[in-house]
CSV table of C-alpha atoms in Angstrom, one decimal:
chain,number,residue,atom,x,y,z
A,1454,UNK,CA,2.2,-15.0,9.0
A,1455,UNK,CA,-0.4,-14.7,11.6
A,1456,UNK,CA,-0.5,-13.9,14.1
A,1457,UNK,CA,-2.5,-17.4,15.1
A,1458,UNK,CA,-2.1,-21.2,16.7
A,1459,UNK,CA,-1.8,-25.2,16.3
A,1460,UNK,CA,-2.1,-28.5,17.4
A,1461,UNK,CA,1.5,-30.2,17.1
A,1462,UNK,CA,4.5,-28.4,16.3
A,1463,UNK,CA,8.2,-29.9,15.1
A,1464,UNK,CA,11.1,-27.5,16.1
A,1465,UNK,CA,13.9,-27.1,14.4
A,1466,UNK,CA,17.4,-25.9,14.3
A,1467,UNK,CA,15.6,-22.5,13.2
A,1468,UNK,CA,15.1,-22.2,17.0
A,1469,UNK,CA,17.6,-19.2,18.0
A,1470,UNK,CA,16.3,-18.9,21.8
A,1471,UNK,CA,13.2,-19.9,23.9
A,1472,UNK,CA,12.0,-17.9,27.0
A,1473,UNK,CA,8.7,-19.1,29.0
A,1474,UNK,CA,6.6,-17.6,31.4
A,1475,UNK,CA,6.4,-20.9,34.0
A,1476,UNK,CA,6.2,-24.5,33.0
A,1477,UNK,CA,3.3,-25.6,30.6
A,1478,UNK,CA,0.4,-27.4,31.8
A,1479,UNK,CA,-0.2,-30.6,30.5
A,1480,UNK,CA,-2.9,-30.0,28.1
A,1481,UNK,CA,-6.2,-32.2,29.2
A,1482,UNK,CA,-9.6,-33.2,26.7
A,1483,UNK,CA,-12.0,-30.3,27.1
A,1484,UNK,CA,-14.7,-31.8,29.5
A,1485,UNK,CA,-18.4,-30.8,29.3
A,1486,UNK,CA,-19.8,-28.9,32.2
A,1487,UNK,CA,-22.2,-31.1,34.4
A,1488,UNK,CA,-25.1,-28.3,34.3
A,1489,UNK,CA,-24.6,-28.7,30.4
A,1490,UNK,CA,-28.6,-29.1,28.6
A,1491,UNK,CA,-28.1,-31.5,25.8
A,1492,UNK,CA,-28.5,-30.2,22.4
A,1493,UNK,CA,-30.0,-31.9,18.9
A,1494,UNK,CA,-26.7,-29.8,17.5
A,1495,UNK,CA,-24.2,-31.6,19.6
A,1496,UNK,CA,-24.3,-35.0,17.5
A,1497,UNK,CA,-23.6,-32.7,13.8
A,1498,UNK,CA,-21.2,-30.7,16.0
A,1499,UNK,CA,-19.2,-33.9,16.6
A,1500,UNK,CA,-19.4,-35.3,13.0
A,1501,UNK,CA,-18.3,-31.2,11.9
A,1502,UNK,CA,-14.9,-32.0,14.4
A,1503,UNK,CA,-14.0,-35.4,12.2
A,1504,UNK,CA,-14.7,-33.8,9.1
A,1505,UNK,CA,-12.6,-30.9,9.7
A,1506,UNK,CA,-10.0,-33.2,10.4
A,1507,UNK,CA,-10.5,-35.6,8.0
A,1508,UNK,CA,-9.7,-32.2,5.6
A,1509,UNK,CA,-6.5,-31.9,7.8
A,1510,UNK,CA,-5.3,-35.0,6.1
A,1511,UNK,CA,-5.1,-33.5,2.7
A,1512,UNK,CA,-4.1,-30.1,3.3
A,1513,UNK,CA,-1.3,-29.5,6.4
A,1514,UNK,CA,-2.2,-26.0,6.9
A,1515,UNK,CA,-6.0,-26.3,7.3
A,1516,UNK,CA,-6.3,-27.7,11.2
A,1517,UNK,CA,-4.6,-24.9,13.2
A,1518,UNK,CA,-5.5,-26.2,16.1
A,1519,UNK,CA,-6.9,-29.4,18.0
A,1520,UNK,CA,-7.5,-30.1,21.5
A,1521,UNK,CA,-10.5,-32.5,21.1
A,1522,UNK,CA,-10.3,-36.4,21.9
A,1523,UNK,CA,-6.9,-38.0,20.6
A,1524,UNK,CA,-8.9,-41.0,19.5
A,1525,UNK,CA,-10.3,-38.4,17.0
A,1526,UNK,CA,-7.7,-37.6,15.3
A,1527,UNK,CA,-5.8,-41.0,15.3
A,1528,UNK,CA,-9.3,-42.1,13.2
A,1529,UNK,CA,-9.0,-39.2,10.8
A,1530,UNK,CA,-4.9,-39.7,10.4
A,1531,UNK,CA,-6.0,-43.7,10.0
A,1532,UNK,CA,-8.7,-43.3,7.5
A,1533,UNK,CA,-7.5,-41.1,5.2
A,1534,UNK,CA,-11.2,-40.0,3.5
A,1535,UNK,CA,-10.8,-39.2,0.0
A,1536,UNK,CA,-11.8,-35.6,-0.6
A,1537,UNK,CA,-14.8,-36.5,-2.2
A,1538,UNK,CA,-16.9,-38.3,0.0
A,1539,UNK,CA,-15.5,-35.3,2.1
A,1540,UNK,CA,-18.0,-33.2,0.5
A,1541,UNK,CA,-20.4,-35.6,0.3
A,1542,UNK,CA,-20.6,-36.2,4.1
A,1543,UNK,CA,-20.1,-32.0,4.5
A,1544,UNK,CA,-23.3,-31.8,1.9
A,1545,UNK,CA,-25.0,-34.1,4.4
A,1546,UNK,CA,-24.4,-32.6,7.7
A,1547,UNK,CA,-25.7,-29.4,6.4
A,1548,UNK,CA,-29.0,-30.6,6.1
A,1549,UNK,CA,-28.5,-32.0,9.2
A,1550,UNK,CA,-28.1,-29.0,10.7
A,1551,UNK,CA,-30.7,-27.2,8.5
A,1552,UNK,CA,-33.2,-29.3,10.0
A,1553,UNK,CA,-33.1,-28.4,13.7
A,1554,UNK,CA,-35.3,-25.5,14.4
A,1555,UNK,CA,-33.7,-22.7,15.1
A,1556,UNK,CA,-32.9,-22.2,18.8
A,1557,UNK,CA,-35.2,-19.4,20.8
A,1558,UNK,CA,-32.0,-18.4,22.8
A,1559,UNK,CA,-29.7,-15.8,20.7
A,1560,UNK,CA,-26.6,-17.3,21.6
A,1561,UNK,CA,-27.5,-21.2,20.7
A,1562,UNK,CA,-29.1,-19.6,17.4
A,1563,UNK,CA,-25.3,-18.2,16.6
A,1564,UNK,CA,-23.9,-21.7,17.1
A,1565,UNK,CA,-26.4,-23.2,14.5
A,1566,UNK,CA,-25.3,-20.2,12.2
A,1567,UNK,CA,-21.8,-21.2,13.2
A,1568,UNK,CA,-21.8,-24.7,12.0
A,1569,UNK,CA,-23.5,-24.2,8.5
A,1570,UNK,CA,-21.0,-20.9,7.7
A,1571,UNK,CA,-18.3,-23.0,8.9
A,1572,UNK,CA,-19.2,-26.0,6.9
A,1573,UNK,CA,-19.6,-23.8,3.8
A,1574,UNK,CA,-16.4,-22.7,4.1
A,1575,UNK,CA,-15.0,-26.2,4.5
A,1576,UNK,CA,-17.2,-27.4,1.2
A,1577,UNK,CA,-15.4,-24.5,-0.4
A,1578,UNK,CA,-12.0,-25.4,0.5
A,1579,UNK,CA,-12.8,-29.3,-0.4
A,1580,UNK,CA,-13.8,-28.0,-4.0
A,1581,UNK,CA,-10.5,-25.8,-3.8
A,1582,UNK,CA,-8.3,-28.8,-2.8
A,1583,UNK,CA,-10.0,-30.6,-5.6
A,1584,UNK,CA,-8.8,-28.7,-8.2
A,1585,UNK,CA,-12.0,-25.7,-8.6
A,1586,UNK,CA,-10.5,-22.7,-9.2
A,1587,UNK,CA,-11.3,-19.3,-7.8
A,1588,UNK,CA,-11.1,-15.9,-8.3
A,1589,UNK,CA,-9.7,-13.8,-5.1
A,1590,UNK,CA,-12.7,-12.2,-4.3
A,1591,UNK,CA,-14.7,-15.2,-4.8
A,1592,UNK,CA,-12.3,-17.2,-2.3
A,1593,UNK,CA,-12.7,-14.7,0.3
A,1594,UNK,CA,-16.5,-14.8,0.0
A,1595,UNK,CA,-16.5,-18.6,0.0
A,1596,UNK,CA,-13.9,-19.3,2.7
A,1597,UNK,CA,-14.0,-16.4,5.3
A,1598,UNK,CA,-17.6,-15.3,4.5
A,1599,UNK,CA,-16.2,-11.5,3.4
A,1600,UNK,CA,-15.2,-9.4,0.5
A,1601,UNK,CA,-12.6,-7.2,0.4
A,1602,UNK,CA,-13.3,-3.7,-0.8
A,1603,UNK,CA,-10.9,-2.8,-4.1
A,1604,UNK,CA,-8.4,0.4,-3.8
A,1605,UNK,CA,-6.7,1.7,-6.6
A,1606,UNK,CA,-3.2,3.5,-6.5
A,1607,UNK,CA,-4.4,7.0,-6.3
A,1608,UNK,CA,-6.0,5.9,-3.3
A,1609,UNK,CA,-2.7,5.7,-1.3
A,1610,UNK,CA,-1.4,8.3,-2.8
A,1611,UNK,CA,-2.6,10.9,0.0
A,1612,UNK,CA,-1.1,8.2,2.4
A,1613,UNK,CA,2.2,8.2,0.7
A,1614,UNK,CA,2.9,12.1,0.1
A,1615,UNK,CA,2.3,12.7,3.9
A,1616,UNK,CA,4.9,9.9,4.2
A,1617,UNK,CA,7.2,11.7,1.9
A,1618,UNK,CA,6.6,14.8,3.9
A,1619,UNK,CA,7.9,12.8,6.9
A,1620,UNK,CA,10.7,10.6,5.9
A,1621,UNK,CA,13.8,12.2,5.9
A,1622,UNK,CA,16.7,11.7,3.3
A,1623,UNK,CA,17.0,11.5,-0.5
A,1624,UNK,CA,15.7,9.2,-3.0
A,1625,UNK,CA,12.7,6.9,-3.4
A,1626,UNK,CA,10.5,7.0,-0.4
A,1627,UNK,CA,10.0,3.2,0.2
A,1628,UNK,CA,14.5,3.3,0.0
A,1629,UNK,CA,14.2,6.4,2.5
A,1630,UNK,CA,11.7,5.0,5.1
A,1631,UNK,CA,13.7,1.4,5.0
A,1632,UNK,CA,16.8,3.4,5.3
A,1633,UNK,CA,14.8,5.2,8.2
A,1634,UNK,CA,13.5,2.3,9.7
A,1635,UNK,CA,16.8,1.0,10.0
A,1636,UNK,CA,17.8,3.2,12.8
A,1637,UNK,CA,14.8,1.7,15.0
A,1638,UNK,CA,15.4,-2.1,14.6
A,1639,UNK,CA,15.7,-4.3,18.1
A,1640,UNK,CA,19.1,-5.4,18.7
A,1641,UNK,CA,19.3,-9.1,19.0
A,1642,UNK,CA,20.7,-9.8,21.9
A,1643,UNK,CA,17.8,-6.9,22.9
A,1644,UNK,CA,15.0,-9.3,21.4
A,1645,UNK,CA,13.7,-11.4,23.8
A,1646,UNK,CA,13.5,-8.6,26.5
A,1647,UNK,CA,11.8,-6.4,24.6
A,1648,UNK,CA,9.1,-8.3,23.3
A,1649,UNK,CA,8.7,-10.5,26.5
A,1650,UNK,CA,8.6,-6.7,28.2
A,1651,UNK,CA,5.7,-6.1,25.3
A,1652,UNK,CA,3.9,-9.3,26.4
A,1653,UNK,CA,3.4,-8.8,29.7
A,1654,UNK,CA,2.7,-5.7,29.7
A,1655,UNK,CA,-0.3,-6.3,27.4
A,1656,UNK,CA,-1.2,-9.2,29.9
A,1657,UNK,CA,-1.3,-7.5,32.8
A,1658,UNK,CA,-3.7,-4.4,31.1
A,1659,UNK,CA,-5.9,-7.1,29.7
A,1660,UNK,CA,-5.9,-9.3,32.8
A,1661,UNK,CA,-7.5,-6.2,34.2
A,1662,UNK,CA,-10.3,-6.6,32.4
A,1663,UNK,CA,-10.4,-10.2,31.0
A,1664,UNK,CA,-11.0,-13.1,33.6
A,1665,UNK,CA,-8.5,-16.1,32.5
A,1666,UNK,CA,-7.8,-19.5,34.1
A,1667,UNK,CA,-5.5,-19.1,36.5
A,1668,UNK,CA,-3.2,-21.8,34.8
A,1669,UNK,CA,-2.9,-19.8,31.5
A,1670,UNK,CA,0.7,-19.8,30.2
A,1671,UNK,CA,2.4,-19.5,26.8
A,1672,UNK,CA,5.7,-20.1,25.8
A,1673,UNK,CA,8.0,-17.9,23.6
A,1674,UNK,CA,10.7,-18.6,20.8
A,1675,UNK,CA,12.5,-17.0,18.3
A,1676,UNK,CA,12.4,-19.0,14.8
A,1677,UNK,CA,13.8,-18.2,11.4
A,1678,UNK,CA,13.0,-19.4,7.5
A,1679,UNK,CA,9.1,-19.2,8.0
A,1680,UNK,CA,6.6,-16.9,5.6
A,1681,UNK,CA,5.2,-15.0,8.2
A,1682,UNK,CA,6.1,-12.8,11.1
A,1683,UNK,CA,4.5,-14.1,14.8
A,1684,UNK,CA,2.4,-16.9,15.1
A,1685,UNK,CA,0.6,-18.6,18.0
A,1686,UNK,CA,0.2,-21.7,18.3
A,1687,UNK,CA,-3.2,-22.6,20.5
A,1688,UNK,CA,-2.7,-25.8,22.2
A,1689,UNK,CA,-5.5,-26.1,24.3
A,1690,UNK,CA,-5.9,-26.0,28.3
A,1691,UNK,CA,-5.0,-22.1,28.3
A,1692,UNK,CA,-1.6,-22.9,26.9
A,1693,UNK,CA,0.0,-21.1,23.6
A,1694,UNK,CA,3.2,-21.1,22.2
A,1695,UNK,CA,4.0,-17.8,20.6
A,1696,UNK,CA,6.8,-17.7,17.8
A,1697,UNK,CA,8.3,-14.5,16.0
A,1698,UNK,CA,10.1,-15.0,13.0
A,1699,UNK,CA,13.5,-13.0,13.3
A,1700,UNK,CA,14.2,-14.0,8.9
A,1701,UNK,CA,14.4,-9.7,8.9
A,1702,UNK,CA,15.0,-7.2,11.2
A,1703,UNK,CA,12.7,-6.9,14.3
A,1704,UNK,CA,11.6,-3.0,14.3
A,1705,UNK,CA,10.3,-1.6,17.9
A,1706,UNK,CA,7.1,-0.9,16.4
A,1707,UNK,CA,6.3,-4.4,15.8
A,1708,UNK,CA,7.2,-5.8,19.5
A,1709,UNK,CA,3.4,-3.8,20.8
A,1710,UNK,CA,1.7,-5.6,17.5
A,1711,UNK,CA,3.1,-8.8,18.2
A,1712,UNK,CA,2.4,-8.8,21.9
A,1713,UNK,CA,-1.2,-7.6,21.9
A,1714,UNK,CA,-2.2,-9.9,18.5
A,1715,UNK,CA,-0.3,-13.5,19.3
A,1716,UNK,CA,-1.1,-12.8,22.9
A,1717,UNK,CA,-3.1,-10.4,25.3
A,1718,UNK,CA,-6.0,-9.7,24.1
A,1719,UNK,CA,-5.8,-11.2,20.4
A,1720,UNK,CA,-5.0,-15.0,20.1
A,1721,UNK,CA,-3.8,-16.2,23.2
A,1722,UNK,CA,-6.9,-15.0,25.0
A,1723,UNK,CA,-9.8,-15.6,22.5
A,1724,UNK,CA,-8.9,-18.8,22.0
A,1725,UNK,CA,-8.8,-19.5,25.9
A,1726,UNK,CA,-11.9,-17.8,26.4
A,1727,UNK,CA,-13.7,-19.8,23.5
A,1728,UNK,CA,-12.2,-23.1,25.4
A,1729,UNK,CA,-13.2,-21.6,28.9
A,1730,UNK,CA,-16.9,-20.8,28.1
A,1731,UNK,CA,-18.2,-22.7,24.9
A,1732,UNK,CA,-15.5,-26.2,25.4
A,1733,UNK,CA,-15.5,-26.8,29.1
A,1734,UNK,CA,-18.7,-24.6,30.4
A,1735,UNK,CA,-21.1,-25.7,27.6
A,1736,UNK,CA,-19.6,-28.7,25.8
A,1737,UNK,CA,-19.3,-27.2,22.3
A,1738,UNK,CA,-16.8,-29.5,21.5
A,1739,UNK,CA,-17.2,-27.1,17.4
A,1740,UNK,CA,-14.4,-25.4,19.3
A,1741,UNK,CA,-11.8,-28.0,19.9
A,1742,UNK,CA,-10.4,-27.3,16.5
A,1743,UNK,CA,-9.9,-24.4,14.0
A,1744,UNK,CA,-9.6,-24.8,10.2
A,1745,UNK,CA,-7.8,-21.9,9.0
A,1746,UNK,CA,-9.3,-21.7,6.1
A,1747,UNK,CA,-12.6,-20.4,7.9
A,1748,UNK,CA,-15.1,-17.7,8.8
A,1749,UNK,CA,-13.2,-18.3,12.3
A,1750,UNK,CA,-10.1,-16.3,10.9
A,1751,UNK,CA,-12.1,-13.4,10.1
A,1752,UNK,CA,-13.0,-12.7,14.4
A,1753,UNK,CA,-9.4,-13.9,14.9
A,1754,UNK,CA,-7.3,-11.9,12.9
A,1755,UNK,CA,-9.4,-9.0,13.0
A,1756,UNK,CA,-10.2,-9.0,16.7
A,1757,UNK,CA,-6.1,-9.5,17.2
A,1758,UNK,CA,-5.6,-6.5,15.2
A,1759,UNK,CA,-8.6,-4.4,17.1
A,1760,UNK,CA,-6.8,-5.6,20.1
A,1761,UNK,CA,-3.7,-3.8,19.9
A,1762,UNK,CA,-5.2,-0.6,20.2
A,1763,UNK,CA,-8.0,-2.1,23.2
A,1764,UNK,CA,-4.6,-2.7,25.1
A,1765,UNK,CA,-2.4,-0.3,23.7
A,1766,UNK,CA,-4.4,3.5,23.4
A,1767,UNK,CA,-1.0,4.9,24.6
A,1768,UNK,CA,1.5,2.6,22.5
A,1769,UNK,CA,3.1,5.6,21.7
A,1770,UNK,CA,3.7,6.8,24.8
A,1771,UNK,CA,4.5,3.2,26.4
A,1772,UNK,CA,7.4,2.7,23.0
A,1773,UNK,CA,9.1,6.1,24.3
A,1774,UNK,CA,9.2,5.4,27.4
A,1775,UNK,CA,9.4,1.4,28.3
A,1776,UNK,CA,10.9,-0.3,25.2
A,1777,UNK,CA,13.0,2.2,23.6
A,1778,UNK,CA,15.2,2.3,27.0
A,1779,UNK,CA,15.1,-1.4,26.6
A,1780,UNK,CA,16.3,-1.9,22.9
A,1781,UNK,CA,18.6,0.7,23.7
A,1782,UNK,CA,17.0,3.3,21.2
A,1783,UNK,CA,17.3,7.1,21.8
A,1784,UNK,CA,13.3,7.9,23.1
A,1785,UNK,CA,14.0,11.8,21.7
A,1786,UNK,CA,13.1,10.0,18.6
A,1787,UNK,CA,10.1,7.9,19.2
A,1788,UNK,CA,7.8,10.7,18.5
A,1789,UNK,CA,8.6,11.2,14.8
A,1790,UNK,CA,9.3,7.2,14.7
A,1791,UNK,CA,5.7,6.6,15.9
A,1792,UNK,CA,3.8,9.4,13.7
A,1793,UNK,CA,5.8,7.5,10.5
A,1794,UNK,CA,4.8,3.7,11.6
A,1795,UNK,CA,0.9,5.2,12.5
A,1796,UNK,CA,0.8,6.8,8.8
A,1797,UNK,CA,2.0,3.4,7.2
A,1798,UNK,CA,-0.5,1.4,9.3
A,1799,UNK,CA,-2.8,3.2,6.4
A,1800,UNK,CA,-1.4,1.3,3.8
A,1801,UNK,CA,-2.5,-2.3,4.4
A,1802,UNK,CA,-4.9,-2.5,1.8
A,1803,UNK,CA,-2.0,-2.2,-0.6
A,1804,UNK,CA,-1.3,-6.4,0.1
A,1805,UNK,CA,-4.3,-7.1,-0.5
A,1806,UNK,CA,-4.6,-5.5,-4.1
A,1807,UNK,CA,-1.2,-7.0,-4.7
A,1808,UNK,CA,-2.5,-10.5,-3.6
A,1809,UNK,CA,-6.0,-10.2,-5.7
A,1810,UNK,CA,-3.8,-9.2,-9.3
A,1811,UNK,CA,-1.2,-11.8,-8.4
A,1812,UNK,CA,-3.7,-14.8,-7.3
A,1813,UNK,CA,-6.1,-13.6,-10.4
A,1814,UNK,CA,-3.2,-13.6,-13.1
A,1815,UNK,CA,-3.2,-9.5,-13.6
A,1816,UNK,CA,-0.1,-9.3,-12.0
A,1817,UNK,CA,3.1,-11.1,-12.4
A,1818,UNK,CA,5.1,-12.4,-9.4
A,1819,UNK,CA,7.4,-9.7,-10.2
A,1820,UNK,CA,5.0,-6.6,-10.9
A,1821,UNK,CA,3.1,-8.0,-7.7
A,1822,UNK,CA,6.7,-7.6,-5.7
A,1823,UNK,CA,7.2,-3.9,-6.9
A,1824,UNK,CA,3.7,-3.0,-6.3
A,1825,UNK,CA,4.0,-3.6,-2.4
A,1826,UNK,CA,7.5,-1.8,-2.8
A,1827,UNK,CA,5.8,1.0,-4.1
A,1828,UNK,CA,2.7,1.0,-2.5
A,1829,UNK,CA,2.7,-0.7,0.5
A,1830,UNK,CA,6.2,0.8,0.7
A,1831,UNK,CA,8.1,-2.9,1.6
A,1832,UNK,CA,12.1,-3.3,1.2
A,1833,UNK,CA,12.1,-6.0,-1.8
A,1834,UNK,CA,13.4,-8.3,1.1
A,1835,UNK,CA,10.1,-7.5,2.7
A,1836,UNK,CA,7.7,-7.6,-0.3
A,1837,UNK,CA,9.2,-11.1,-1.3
A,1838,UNK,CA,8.2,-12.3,2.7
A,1839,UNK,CA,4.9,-11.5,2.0
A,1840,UNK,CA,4.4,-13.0,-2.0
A,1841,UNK,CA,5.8,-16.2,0.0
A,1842,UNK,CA,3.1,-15.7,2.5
A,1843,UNK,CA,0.4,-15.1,-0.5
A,1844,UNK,CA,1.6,-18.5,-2.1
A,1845,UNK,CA,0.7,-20.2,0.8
A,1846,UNK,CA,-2.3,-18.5,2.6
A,1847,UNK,CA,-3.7,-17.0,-0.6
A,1848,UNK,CA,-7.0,-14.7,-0.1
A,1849,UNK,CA,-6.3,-15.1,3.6
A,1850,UNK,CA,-4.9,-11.6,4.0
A,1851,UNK,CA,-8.0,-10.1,3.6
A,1852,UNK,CA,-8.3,-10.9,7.5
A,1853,UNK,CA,-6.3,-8.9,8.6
A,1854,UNK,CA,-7.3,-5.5,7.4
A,1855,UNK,CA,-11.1,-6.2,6.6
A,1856,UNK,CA,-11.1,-8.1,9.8
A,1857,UNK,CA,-9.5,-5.3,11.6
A,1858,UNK,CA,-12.4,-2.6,10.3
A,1859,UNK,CA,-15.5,-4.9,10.7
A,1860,UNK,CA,-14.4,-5.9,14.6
A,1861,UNK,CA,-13.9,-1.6,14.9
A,1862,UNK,CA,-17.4,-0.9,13.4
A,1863,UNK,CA,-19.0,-3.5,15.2
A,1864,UNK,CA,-17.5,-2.3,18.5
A,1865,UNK,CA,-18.1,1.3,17.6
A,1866,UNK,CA,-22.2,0.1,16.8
A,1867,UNK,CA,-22.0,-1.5,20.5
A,1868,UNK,CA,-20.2,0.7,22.4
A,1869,UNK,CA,-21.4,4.2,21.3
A,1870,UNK,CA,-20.4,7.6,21.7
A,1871,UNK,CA,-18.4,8.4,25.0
A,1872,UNK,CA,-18.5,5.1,26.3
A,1873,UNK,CA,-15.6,4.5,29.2
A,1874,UNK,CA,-12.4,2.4,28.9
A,1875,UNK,CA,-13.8,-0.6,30.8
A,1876,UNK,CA,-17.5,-0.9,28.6
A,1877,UNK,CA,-14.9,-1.2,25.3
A,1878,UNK,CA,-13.3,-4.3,27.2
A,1879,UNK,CA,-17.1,-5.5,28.0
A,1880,UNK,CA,-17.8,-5.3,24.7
A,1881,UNK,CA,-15.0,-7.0,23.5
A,1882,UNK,CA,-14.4,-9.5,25.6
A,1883,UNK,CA,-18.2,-10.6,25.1
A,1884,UNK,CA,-17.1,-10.8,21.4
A,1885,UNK,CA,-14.0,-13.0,22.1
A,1886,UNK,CA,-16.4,-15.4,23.8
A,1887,UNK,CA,-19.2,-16.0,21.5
A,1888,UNK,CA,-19.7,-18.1,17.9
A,1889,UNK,CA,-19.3,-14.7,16.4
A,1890,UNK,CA,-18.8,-14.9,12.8
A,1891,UNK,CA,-17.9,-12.1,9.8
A,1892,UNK,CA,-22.0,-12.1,9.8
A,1893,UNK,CA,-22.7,-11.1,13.2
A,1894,UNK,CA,-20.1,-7.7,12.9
A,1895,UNK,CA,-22.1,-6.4,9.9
């Protein structure tokens, strides 16, 4: 899926290998900096943590990641709080939090806007797990605080005839650029030094620019039989483990997005820098978990996908002449390779139409299947990935490509015209380490 992070993890025989960059850290509870100013938010802050877990309880895919107090999460696991009083307790805490006076200081104001967006969302997803029904758009808007806009097919038709233009070979042009696409997968036994080639390089540019603690590590593996593609897993104290799903072939392409979104700058560091500067500086202790159903997936997704082009302006130019070599792929043809992949990056949107007719009941599984085949231009192995992925994560992929623009038009509205390298890292690395929320990029 993701591109995103945890709390505990189970491997499995899916495991095919495991490569990491130094031992692990043992992760240690986020502790409160002693300059920290006590706030009348902290006590709702604490009582948003428990509820969020208490949600965990009845759905296994809403806490992505915990770092908070053990003792927490033994209560949560122990009590087992029905769903209602859930939303009672949410209900509650929002007027909590509506009563404290908005805070003079812009960046306290942002965490008070923080807690009642995220505790919408969690109301939203109580209702959800209740049984409420929602439309697509209306589960966007109630869980991640956005709306995707709607495209219709002639829309990506312009994308699609410069595609045909491009892809060489007879017949349908979603058979001809798989068939194409083919000739640029990673070899296997060429995986792991690839994309571990990919990660650190997008570490070392972003450690350029982004100050991390100097015990940050993540941990690599290769895993099969999941819905998604990468996926980190935040564990807290700097520490991530990054998977990639290896189910279908690994094309060159994806080794830069995977690098730059599960790790440097996208997950891996945002998630370090929240803990770094809101966890242990201020003792926002809102940040020691992340419900994936949230507003928070919006900045994460979206500023992972930003990210790749932040670290990667020359990804072109580094495939040709770094991993090409590497995966053992003739760099003569990365140019044309690279124009194709660019083009398709155009088509995103196309999931997301197929995921608002198939979660609204306009499209059957199967006409959803053959509408990313046609228009998001998948192999059928490829579409049927990403319906499993709808199935579970639902409206979720909205985040991806919505999230994507909104980070690039906030950071266009900050940064203006002929700003320098380094001022787009400022920029963004302030946004990595603020309460920022869908809200705040509009």
């Amino acid at each position: 899926m993701r591109f995103r992070m945890l709390s505990a993890l189970v491997l499995t025989s899916a495991l095919l290998a495991c490569a990491t960059r130094g031992a692990a850290p043992t992760p240690q509870p986020p502790t409160a900096s002693p300059m920290k100013t006590p706030s009348p938010l902290d006590p709702a802050a604490e009582q948003y943590v428990k509820l969020v877990l208490a949600v965990g309880q009845h759905d296994g895919n809403y806490v992505d990641a915990y770092y908070g107090p053990e003792a927490w999460a033994a209560e949560a696991k122990a009590a087992q709080v029905p769903l209602p009083e859930i939303g009672e307790q949410a209900a509650a805490l929002v007027k909590t939090v509506e009563a404290v006076p908005v805070p003079a200081e812009p960046l306290l104001a942002m965490r008070r806007r923080f807690l009642l967006t995220q505790l919408s969302a969690l109301a939203a997803r109580v209702r959800m797990l209740s049984g409420e029904k929602l439309k697509f758009d209306e589960e966007s808007q109630a869980l991640y605080d956005a709306r995707a806009p709607h495209h219709t097919a002639a829309q990506f038709e312009e994308v699609l005839a410069g595609l045909d233009r491009l892809v060489p070979g007879p017949g349908p042009l979603a058979e001809r650029l798989e068939r194409y696409r083919q000739g640029f997968v990673i070899p296997k036994d060429k995986l792991d030094v690839v994309c571990r080639a990919a990660i650190d390089e997008s570490r070392r540019r972003t450690l350029k620019h982004v100050t991390l603690p100097a015990h940050e590590t993540f941990t690599l593996e290769f895993v099969t039989g999941k819905p998604w593609g990468g996926y980190n897993w935040f564990k807290g104290n700097a520490t991530s483990l990054i998977q990639i799903n290896t189910d279908l072939p690994l094309f060159i392409w994806r080794a830069i997005d995977l690098a730059a979104h599960e790790g440097y700058p996208g997950h891996h560091v945002y998630n370090a820098l929240l803990e770094q500067h809101l966890v242990r500086e201020r003792g926002w202790v809102e940040f020691t978990v992340y419900p994936l159903f949230s507003p928070m997936s919006l900045i994460a997704e979206g500023s992972a996908n930003y990210g790749i082009e932040v670290a990667f302006p020359d990804a072109g130019a580094y495939a040709r002449d770094v991993l090409f070599p590497l995966a053992g792929l003739d760099p003569k043809l990365a140019d044309d390779y690279v124009r194709v992949e660019e083009l398709s990056g155009k088509l995103s949107y196309a999931s997301n139409e197929a995921a608002r007719g198939y979660l609204d009941g306009t499209l059957s599984r199967e006409a959803a299947r053959d509408w990313l085949v046609k228009y998001g231009l998948m192999s059928p192995e490829r579409a049927t990935q990403r319906l499993a992925f709808i199935d579970t994560y639902r409206a979720y992929v909205i985040n991806y490509n919505l999230g994507r623009d909104l980070v690039a038009g906030y950071m266009e509205k900050q940064v203006g015209s002929g700003a320098t390298p380094e001022r787009h890292w400022e920029v963004f690395r302030e946004l990595l380490s603020s309460p920022a929320l869908p809200a705040d990029l509009r």
